Short mmCIF file of C-alpha atoms in Angstrom, two decimals:
data_model
loop_
_atom_site.label_atom_id
_atom_site.label_comp_id
_atom_site.label_asym_id
_atom_site.label_seq_id
_atom_site.Cartn_x
_atom_site.Cartn_y
_atom_site.Cartn_z
CA MET A 1 138.00 136.16 101.13
CA PHE A 2 134.40 136.46 103.19
CA PHE A 3 133.01 134.70 101.10
CA LEU A 4 135.81 131.33 100.87
CA SER A 5 135.66 131.56 104.98
CA ILE A 6 131.69 131.17 105.21
CA ILE A 7 132.12 128.07 102.45
CA ASP A 8 134.29 126.81 104.97
CA THR A 9 132.61 127.37 107.69
CA VAL A 10 129.29 125.46 106.25
CA THR A 11 131.57 122.74 104.96
CA VAL A 12 133.15 121.47 107.97
CA THR A 13 129.70 122.20 109.96
CA PHE A 14 127.79 119.46 108.00
CA SER A 15 130.57 117.48 108.08
CA LEU A 16 130.77 116.74 111.54
CA PHE A 17 126.90 116.56 110.96
CA ILE A 18 127.29 114.02 109.08
CA VAL A 19 129.80 112.34 111.32
CA PHE A 20 128.25 112.90 114.36
CA LEU A 21 124.93 111.41 112.64
CA ILE A 22 126.91 108.02 112.01
CA THR A 23 128.88 107.74 115.08
CA LEU A 24 125.18 107.18 116.87
CA SER A 25 124.40 105.16 114.57
CA ALA A 26 127.19 102.83 115.08
CA ILE A 27 126.33 103.06 118.43
CA ASN A 28 122.90 102.10 118.37
CA LYS A 29 122.06 105.56 120.43
CA SER A 30 119.98 108.47 119.79
CA ILE A 31 119.60 111.63 121.69
CA LYS A 32 115.72 111.56 120.78
CA ALA A 33 116.17 114.85 119.15
CA ARG A 34 113.97 114.34 116.64
CA ARG A 35 110.82 112.58 119.29
CA ALA A 36 111.30 115.90 120.41
CA TYR A 37 110.86 117.98 117.25
CA VAL A 38 107.88 116.25 116.25
CA ASN A 39 106.11 116.73 120.61
CA LEU A 40 106.56 120.51 118.92
CA LEU A 41 105.32 119.96 116.34
CA LEU A 42 102.85 118.41 118.31
CA ARG A 43 101.72 121.68 120.33
CA VAL A 44 101.38 123.19 117.10
CA PHE A 45 99.54 121.33 115.17
CA GLU A 46 97.34 121.56 118.39
CA TYR A 47 97.40 124.98 118.45
CA GLY A 48 96.35 125.37 114.57
CA ARG A 49 93.86 122.88 114.58
CA VAL A 50 91.75 125.15 117.45
CA SER A 51 92.02 128.39 115.38
CA GLU A 52 90.62 127.29 112.44
CA GLY A 53 87.70 124.91 114.48
CA LYS A 54 87.09 128.81 115.24
CA LEU A 55 87.19 129.74 111.74
CA ASN A 56 84.75 126.87 110.66
CA SER A 57 81.97 127.44 114.15
CA ASN A 58 81.85 131.10 112.78
CA ILE A 59 81.46 130.10 109.24
CA ASN A 60 79.03 127.35 110.10
CA SER A 61 77.18 129.68 112.92
CA ARG A 62 76.75 132.41 109.23
CA SER A 63 75.26 129.65 107.25
CA ARG A 64 73.04 127.88 109.76
CA SER A 65 70.62 130.45 109.95
CA LYS A 66 70.32 130.72 106.02
CA SER A 67 69.82 126.70 105.68
CA HIS A 68 69.04 125.22 108.67
CA GLN A 69 65.97 123.10 107.04
CA ILE A 70 68.98 121.84 104.47
CA THR A 71 71.35 120.69 107.29
CA GLU A 72 69.06 119.06 108.91
CA ASP A 73 67.79 116.91 105.61
CA ALA A 74 71.47 116.12 105.25
CA ASN A 75 71.96 115.27 109.00
CA LYS A 76 69.02 112.61 108.60
CA SER A 77 70.73 110.84 105.67
CA GLU A 78 72.34 107.46 106.35
CA LYS A 79 74.26 106.92 103.26
CA LEU A 80 76.43 109.63 103.19
CA VAL A 81 79.17 109.69 106.94
CA ALA A 82 82.82 110.92 106.64
CA VAL A 83 85.27 107.74 107.54
CA ASN A 84 89.05 108.68 107.58
CA GLY A 85 88.00 111.58 104.98
CA ASN A 86 87.71 109.27 101.84
CA THR A 87 84.81 107.67 102.41
CA LEU A 88 81.51 109.42 102.12
CA ILE A 89 78.95 106.41 100.91
CA ASN A 90 78.20 102.81 103.50
CA ARG A 91 78.22 99.87 101.14
CA ASP A 92 76.37 96.75 101.93
CA ASN A 93 78.54 93.88 101.10
CA VAL A 94 76.19 91.67 98.65
CA LEU A 95 77.59 93.00 95.15
CA LEU A 96 81.16 92.02 96.51
CA PRO A 97 83.68 89.40 94.36
CA THR A 98 83.82 86.22 96.84
CA LEU A 99 87.61 85.17 95.05
CA THR A 100 87.71 81.38 95.31
CA GLU A 101 90.53 79.02 93.67
CA ASN A 102 88.05 77.12 90.87
CA THR A 103 87.46 78.80 87.60
CA LEU A 104 83.85 79.69 86.73
CA ASP A 105 82.11 76.61 84.88
CA LYS A 106 80.59 79.08 81.99
CA GLU A 107 79.30 75.52 80.25
CA LYS A 108 77.32 74.69 83.28
CA PHE A 109 76.11 78.17 83.90
CA THR A 110 74.67 78.09 80.32
CA ALA A 111 72.93 74.84 80.51
CA THR A 112 71.67 75.61 83.79
CA ILE A 113 69.99 78.46 82.60
CA LYS A 114 68.61 77.25 79.37
CA ASP A 115 66.96 74.20 81.52
CA GLU A 116 65.11 76.01 84.06
CA LYS A 117 62.64 79.13 84.14
CA ILE A 118 64.06 82.10 85.14
CA SER A 119 60.95 85.34 85.68
CA PHE A 120 62.45 88.88 85.92
CA ASN A 121 61.09 91.30 87.78
CA PHE A 122 62.38 94.88 87.07
CA GLU A 123 62.73 94.97 91.05
CA GLU A 124 65.71 92.55 90.89
CA CYS A 125 67.60 94.88 89.14
CA LEU A 126 67.14 97.77 91.57
CA ASP A 127 70.48 96.80 93.78
CA TYR A 128 72.65 97.17 91.03
CA ILE A 129 71.52 100.16 90.00
CA LYS A 130 72.61 101.22 93.37
CA ALA A 131 75.59 100.07 93.08
CA GLY A 132 76.53 101.44 89.77
CA VAL A 133 75.10 105.22 91.03
CA GLU A 134 76.87 104.67 94.29
CA ALA A 135 80.77 103.79 92.55
CA ILE A 136 79.89 106.96 89.99
CA ILE A 137 79.80 109.06 93.21
CA GLU A 138 82.33 107.51 94.94
CA ASP A 139 84.18 103.80 93.80
CA GLU A 140 86.21 102.25 96.60
CA VAL A 141 88.99 101.54 94.50
CA THR A 142 90.32 105.09 92.90
CA SER A 143 89.64 106.74 96.33
CA ARG A 144 92.42 104.57 97.61
CA PHE A 145 95.55 106.04 94.90
CA GLU A 146 94.53 109.46 96.39
CA ALA A 147 96.75 111.43 99.28
CA GLU A 148 95.20 110.41 102.57
CA GLN A 149 92.69 113.58 103.57
CA LEU A 150 93.48 115.14 106.88
CA ARG A 151 91.01 116.13 109.62
CA SER A 152 92.78 118.96 110.20
CA TRP A 153 95.16 121.44 108.51
CA ASN A 154 98.62 120.17 108.99
CA LEU A 155 100.32 123.64 107.99
CA LEU A 156 101.86 121.96 104.84
CA ALA A 157 99.23 120.72 102.42
CA ARG A 158 98.26 122.44 99.42
CA THR A 159 94.27 123.42 100.33
CA ASN A 160 91.73 126.24 98.43
CA CYS A 161 90.52 127.19 102.35
CA ARG A 162 93.90 129.75 102.70
CA TYR A 163 94.12 128.22 106.32
CA GLU A 164 97.32 130.46 106.53
CA PHE A 165 95.85 133.53 106.81
CA ILE A 166 93.24 132.73 109.95
CA ASN A 167 95.21 135.22 111.81
CA TRP A 168 98.66 137.20 112.04
CA LYS A 169 99.69 134.13 114.85
CA ILE A 170 98.88 131.30 112.10
CA THR A 171 100.25 133.21 109.34
CA LEU A 172 103.91 133.74 110.94
CA ILE A 173 104.27 129.66 111.64
CA TRP A 174 103.73 129.15 108.18
CA VAL A 175 106.01 131.20 107.00
CA ILE A 176 108.34 130.25 109.62
CA GLY A 177 107.67 126.45 108.86
CA PHE A 178 108.02 127.13 104.92
CA THR A 179 111.39 128.35 105.37
CA VAL A 180 112.88 125.86 107.88
CA ARG A 181 111.64 123.34 105.52
CA TYR A 182 113.05 124.36 102.80
CA SER A 183 116.20 126.41 103.05
CA ILE A 184 117.63 124.08 106.08
CA LEU A 185 115.75 121.07 106.22
CA MET A 186 115.77 120.09 102.63
CA PRO A 187 119.49 120.81 102.11
CA LEU A 188 120.30 119.35 104.85
CA ARG A 189 118.12 115.72 103.93
CA VAL A 190 119.65 116.17 100.06
CA PHE A 191 123.14 115.92 101.68
CA VAL A 192 122.36 112.88 104.25
CA CYS A 193 120.46 110.57 101.87
CA PHE A 194 123.47 111.24 99.51
CA VAL A 195 125.79 109.97 102.19
CA GLY A 196 123.99 107.56 103.06
CA VAL A 197 123.72 106.13 99.41
CA ILE A 198 127.32 106.28 99.42
CA TRP A 199 128.50 104.99 102.66
CA LEU A 200 125.64 102.49 102.31
CA THR A 201 127.30 101.09 98.89
CA ILE A 202 131.08 101.03 101.21
CA CYS A 203 129.53 99.29 103.63
CA THR A 204 127.73 96.77 101.87
CA ALA A 205 131.36 96.54 99.34
CA VAL A 206 133.47 95.68 101.68
CA VAL A 207 130.85 93.29 103.84
CA GLY A 208 130.48 91.25 100.22
CA TYR A 209 134.27 89.98 100.65
CA MET A 210 133.81 88.23 103.95
CA PRO A 211 133.81 84.31 103.41
CA GLU A 212 129.78 82.83 104.25
CA GLY A 213 129.18 81.92 107.83
CA GLU A 214 127.50 83.01 111.16
CA SER A 215 129.90 86.11 111.73
CA LYS A 216 129.14 87.71 108.50
CA ARG A 217 125.87 87.13 108.90
CA GLN A 218 125.19 89.15 112.35
CA LEU A 219 127.98 91.82 110.84
CA VAL A 220 125.69 92.37 107.90
CA ASN A 221 122.42 92.54 109.97
CA ASP A 222 123.93 95.48 112.03
CA ILE A 223 126.04 96.71 109.40
CA LEU A 224 122.47 97.37 107.36
CA LYS A 225 120.93 98.81 110.79
CA HIS A 226 122.92 100.84 110.81
CA CYS A 227 122.95 102.11 107.49
CA PHE A 228 119.49 102.06 107.16
CA SER A 229 119.09 104.34 110.27
CA VAL A 230 121.59 107.00 108.53
CA LEU A 231 119.64 106.58 105.52
CA SER A 232 116.19 107.13 107.58
CA SER A 233 117.42 110.43 108.51
CA ALA A 234 117.02 111.59 105.45
CA ILE A 235 113.52 112.03 105.75
CA SER A 236 113.15 112.67 109.38
CA ALA A 237 112.36 109.09 110.36
CA VAL A 238 110.63 108.50 113.94
CA ILE A 239 109.15 104.26 114.08
CA ASN A 240 107.52 103.27 116.78
CA TYR A 241 107.66 99.36 116.65
CA HIS A 242 105.40 97.13 118.96
CA ASN A 243 105.50 93.39 119.65
CA GLU A 244 108.73 92.80 119.42
CA GLU A 245 108.98 89.42 120.38
CA ASN A 246 107.45 88.76 117.42
CA ARG A 247 110.24 89.96 114.60
CA PRO A 248 110.56 87.37 112.54
CA ASN A 249 113.96 85.24 111.52
CA THR A 250 113.62 83.44 109.27
CA GLY A 251 110.88 82.68 107.06
CA ILE A 252 108.26 85.19 104.84
CA CYS A 253 106.86 88.41 105.95
CA VAL A 254 103.67 89.85 104.73
CA ALA A 255 103.04 93.30 104.78
CA ASN A 256 100.97 96.02 103.47
CA HIS A 257 102.49 98.50 101.38
CA THR A 258 102.17 102.43 100.92
CA SER A 259 105.42 103.59 100.11
CA PRO A 260 108.64 102.35 98.57
CA ILE A 261 110.12 103.44 102.21
CA ASP A 262 107.96 100.52 103.87
CA ALA A 263 111.32 98.65 103.20
CA LEU A 264 113.80 101.09 104.85
CA VAL A 265 111.16 101.26 108.16
CA LEU A 266 111.29 97.50 108.46
CA MET A 267 114.66 97.49 107.83
CA CYS A 268 116.08 100.48 110.58
CA ASP A 269 114.90 97.09 112.54
CA THR A 270 116.20 94.28 111.40
CA THR A 271 117.84 92.68 108.56
CA TYR A 272 115.06 91.18 105.24
CA SER A 273 115.70 89.86 101.90
CA LEU A 274 113.78 91.74 99.29
CA ILE A 275 111.87 90.16 96.24
CA GLY A 276 111.08 92.48 92.91
CA GLN A 277 111.90 93.46 89.58
CA ARG A 278 115.66 94.70 88.56
CA HIS A 279 115.24 99.13 88.32
CA GLY A 280 117.61 101.30 86.75
CA GLY A 281 118.54 104.58 88.43
CA PHE A 282 118.64 105.34 92.13
CA LEU A 283 116.57 102.01 93.04
CA GLY A 284 118.63 100.20 90.99
CA ILE A 285 122.22 101.64 93.33
CA LEU A 286 120.04 99.84 96.41
CA GLN A 287 119.48 97.18 94.80
CA ARG A 288 122.95 96.44 93.57
CA ALA A 289 124.67 97.77 96.78
CA LEU A 290 121.67 95.09 99.17
CA ALA A 291 122.71 92.49 96.58
CA ARG A 292 126.62 92.46 97.31
CA ALA A 293 125.99 91.72 100.91
CA SER A 294 122.65 89.74 101.78
CA PRO A 295 121.03 87.31 99.50
CA HIS A 296 117.92 88.87 97.83
CA ILE A 297 115.66 87.96 94.55
CA TRP A 298 115.85 89.82 91.60
CA PHE A 299 113.97 89.32 88.47
CA GLU A 300 113.77 90.59 85.42
CA ARG A 301 110.67 92.12 84.03
CA ALA A 302 110.01 89.00 81.58
CA GLU A 303 110.56 86.61 84.48
CA ALA A 304 108.07 88.21 87.04
CA LYS A 305 105.15 86.99 84.44
CA ASP A 306 106.55 83.40 84.69
CA ARG A 307 105.16 83.13 88.08
CA HIS A 308 106.43 79.25 88.56
CA ALA A 309 109.58 80.48 88.04
CA VAL A 310 109.57 83.00 91.37
CA ALA A 311 107.86 80.33 93.15
CA GLU A 312 110.73 78.32 92.72
CA ARG A 313 113.17 80.73 94.02
CA LEU A 314 111.30 81.70 97.09
CA LYS A 315 110.61 78.10 98.04
CA GLN A 316 114.77 77.46 97.43
CA HIS A 317 115.12 80.86 99.95
CA VAL A 318 113.09 79.71 102.26
CA SER A 319 114.22 76.52 102.87
CA ASN A 320 117.39 77.85 103.76
CA PRO A 321 117.58 78.08 107.20
CA ASN A 322 120.19 80.44 107.44
CA ASN A 323 118.73 83.41 105.41
CA PRO A 324 117.00 86.07 106.94
CA PRO A 325 113.41 86.43 106.31
CA ILE A 326 112.29 87.69 102.90
CA LEU A 327 110.21 90.48 103.50
CA ILE A 328 106.72 90.52 100.74
CA PHE A 329 104.05 93.24 99.68
CA PRO A 330 101.52 91.28 98.87
CA GLU A 331 99.16 93.67 97.36
CA GLY A 332 102.05 94.66 94.86
CA THR A 333 101.46 98.15 94.31
CA CYS A 334 101.31 101.20 96.57
CA ILE A 335 97.92 102.05 98.79
CA ASN A 336 97.32 105.39 100.50
CA ASN A 337 97.84 104.93 103.82
CA THR A 338 93.79 104.22 104.82
CA SER A 339 93.55 100.59 103.25
CA VAL A 340 94.41 97.11 102.63
CA MET A 341 93.60 95.44 99.38
CA GLN A 342 93.95 92.03 97.76
CA PHE A 343 96.84 90.32 98.27
CA LYS A 344 98.28 88.15 95.56
CA LYS A 345 98.61 84.05 96.64
CA GLY A 346 101.35 83.05 95.12
CA SER A 347 103.13 83.96 98.77
CA PHE A 348 101.30 81.95 100.75
CA GLU A 349 101.52 78.76 98.28
CA VAL A 350 105.07 78.51 99.03
CA GLY A 351 104.18 76.96 102.80
CA GLY A 352 106.08 76.99 106.02
CA VAL A 353 105.27 80.02 108.29
CA ILE A 354 103.93 83.93 107.37
CA TYR A 355 104.68 86.99 110.26
CA PRO A 356 102.32 89.74 109.14
CA VAL A 357 103.56 92.70 110.14
CA ALA A 358 101.21 95.95 110.60
CA ILE A 359 102.52 99.29 108.86
CA LYS A 360 100.55 102.37 110.08
CA TYR A 361 101.91 105.82 108.54
CA ASP A 362 100.47 109.86 110.58
CA PRO A 363 99.63 111.66 108.24
CA ARG A 364 100.29 114.28 110.20
CA PHE A 365 103.72 114.65 109.44
CA GLY A 366 104.02 113.89 105.81
CA ASP A 367 102.11 112.04 103.19
CA ALA A 368 103.76 108.83 102.86
CA PHE A 369 101.84 107.35 99.79
CA TRP A 370 103.63 107.33 96.94
CA ASN A 371 101.22 107.70 94.00
CA SER A 372 103.37 106.21 91.26
CA SER A 373 100.82 107.48 88.43
CA ARG A 374 101.08 111.05 88.56
CA TYR A 375 104.59 111.84 90.40
CA SER A 376 108.47 110.02 89.86
CA MET A 377 110.57 108.73 91.75
CA LEU A 378 112.84 111.78 91.83
CA GLN A 379 109.33 113.82 92.69
CA TYR A 380 108.31 111.63 95.74
CA LEU A 381 111.85 112.08 97.25
CA TYR A 382 110.78 115.55 96.78
CA MET A 383 108.12 115.66 98.45
CA MET A 384 109.20 113.46 101.26
CA MET A 385 112.47 115.62 102.16
CA THR A 386 110.17 118.80 102.36
CA SER A 387 107.65 117.44 104.56
CA TRP A 388 107.62 118.10 108.52
CA ALA A 389 108.51 114.06 109.31
CA ILE A 390 108.10 110.78 108.57
CA VAL A 391 105.66 108.75 111.67
CA CYS A 392 104.52 105.53 111.62
CA ASP A 393 104.05 102.96 113.84
CA VAL A 394 105.10 99.10 113.00
CA TRP A 395 103.40 95.73 114.86
CA TYR A 396 104.49 92.71 114.39
CA LEU A 397 101.92 90.39 114.74
CA PRO A 398 102.31 86.64 115.29
CA PRO A 399 103.03 84.33 112.74
CA MET A 400 100.50 82.91 111.28
CA TYR A 401 100.41 79.17 109.57
CA ARG A 402 98.61 77.60 107.25
CA GLN A 403 95.51 75.49 107.66
CA LYS A 404 94.37 71.81 106.68
CA GLU A 405 92.36 72.36 103.69
CA GLU A 406 92.56 76.19 103.92
CA SER A 407 93.07 77.23 100.35
CA ALA A 408 95.82 80.05 99.43
CA ILE A 409 93.42 82.65 98.66
CA ASP A 410 91.48 81.85 101.98
CA PHE A 411 95.49 81.80 103.41
CA ALA A 412 96.18 85.69 102.35
CA ASN A 413 92.69 87.21 103.08
CA ARG A 414 93.18 86.17 107.02
CA VAL A 415 96.46 87.35 107.02
CA LYS A 416 95.09 90.33 105.28
CA GLY A 417 92.20 90.81 107.72
CA VAL A 418 94.57 90.52 110.66
CA ILE A 419 97.20 92.63 109.26
CA ALA A 420 94.39 95.96 108.72
CA LYS A 421 92.64 95.10 112.02
CA GLN A 422 95.45 96.09 114.12
CA GLY A 423 96.90 99.07 111.49
CA GLY A 424 92.94 100.49 111.54
CA LEU A 425 93.11 99.97 108.44
CA VAL A 426 89.80 99.11 105.85
CA ASP A 427 89.71 95.93 104.52
CA LEU A 428 88.74 95.61 100.74
CA VAL A 429 88.58 92.71 98.51
CA TRP A 430 89.65 94.79 95.29
CA ASP A 431 93.07 94.08 93.28
CA GLY A 432 95.14 97.34 93.40
CA GLN A 433 96.40 96.53 90.09
CA LEU A 434 93.00 97.98 89.42
CA LYS A 435 94.48 101.10 88.84
CA ARG A 436 96.41 100.15 85.91
CA MET A 437 94.05 97.80 84.42
CA LYS A 438 90.24 97.20 84.07
CA PRO A 439 88.33 94.73 86.17
CA LYS A 440 88.92 90.94 85.55
CA LYS A 441 86.34 88.66 83.06
CA GLU A 442 86.00 86.26 85.48
CA TRP A 443 84.51 89.06 88.14
CA LYS A 444 82.09 90.09 85.97
CA GLU A 445 80.87 86.84 85.27
CA MET A 446 80.40 85.64 88.87
CA GLN A 447 78.68 88.78 89.08
CA GLN A 448 76.65 87.25 86.50
CA VAL A 449 75.84 84.25 88.39
CA GLU A 450 74.93 85.96 91.32
CA PHE A 451 72.36 87.71 90.37
CA ILE A 452 71.09 84.43 88.15
CA LYS A 453 70.66 82.64 91.53
CA ARG A 454 68.21 85.91 93.13
CA LEU A 455 66.48 85.12 90.25
CA LYS A 456 65.64 81.44 90.95
CA ALA A 457 65.03 81.96 94.68
CA ASP A 458 62.18 84.41 93.50
#
């Protein structure tokens, strides 16, 4: 009898909480509980940072007397720096690939080599040897698919330094935090996520039977914002939107890609159409639910290889002014919140206006990056729901247009540079798909051409 009363009490409490949460989302109101929670975490992190700094200063003072000369030599190094905790080497840009619309004319290049006499000196190879050694130490691509390193411990990430045992106060805070995250927050978040997905499925199914028109589009916009606001509570998301006057209403919206929740973050503010490959499982449920209420472009794996078919469907969507803006992540893969990698040119060939959006997560509260080659979607959701919170900033940037005589690749690079600058991210030329495949043959040939040009110049 006693256990039944406890179960009834917990059930009623959870039910009231869900009703309260849905009501707040429906009327677009907030009691700012999540922001107060985030501010409390910042104070706790600051105390931990100070304690960690004292520990490190004591360690450094003891080691400085033993290795003073080694420390001086290390400080004089011009090539080893720490940028965002992920980069050790400052590289010159002389060996980076320069992408153009035209492919390399290999026959003409070979004929030029045969016709001209080229002298060779060993020192001409030194730049390439240096670049190779730097890549062995740390390449610019691999480090972008690993978790972003923190400047100070957030009482969450696993480390080998045992910061949780600096002093008894930090240990107590860590134990309390661990208990709260796994015993209270995680069960509550899983429950909210389950209810949110069911609520999204029901709402989109009901709206899907309405006749097409302006009233349906407005209702879909309100309902989707409401449903995604409920889902954002499952990860304690705190989202700051900037420059809302640039929020897209039509056309193509492109953004940097860190996580599957990027779409959730943006759709808490307005409705987007999505484009992507059909999935099964949890993502498949969300895709089918969204397709009932608003137009989206889902394609099969075989169809994805047909760029022309996908581009044609994209043009048809953009040409209809009644369709919501379509959200595209041109990188094609998730990057670890420190960089922006090569944008695929497909979405920039369609024409029309491009609305850039920069997304930057605060890694102190939880790592939003999804390493799909290491973690499954279920494991990723588990890590999200056991983190402190997901805090991010979203910047809507002014619309951009393709200029005359500007290639799609140049336009994509220009948009990418604007997003990287606003989000404080590193602008890289490398293709994010390099984590799954070998470098393209064309890139190797471009390096060969560059090397021949250097020999001819001498």
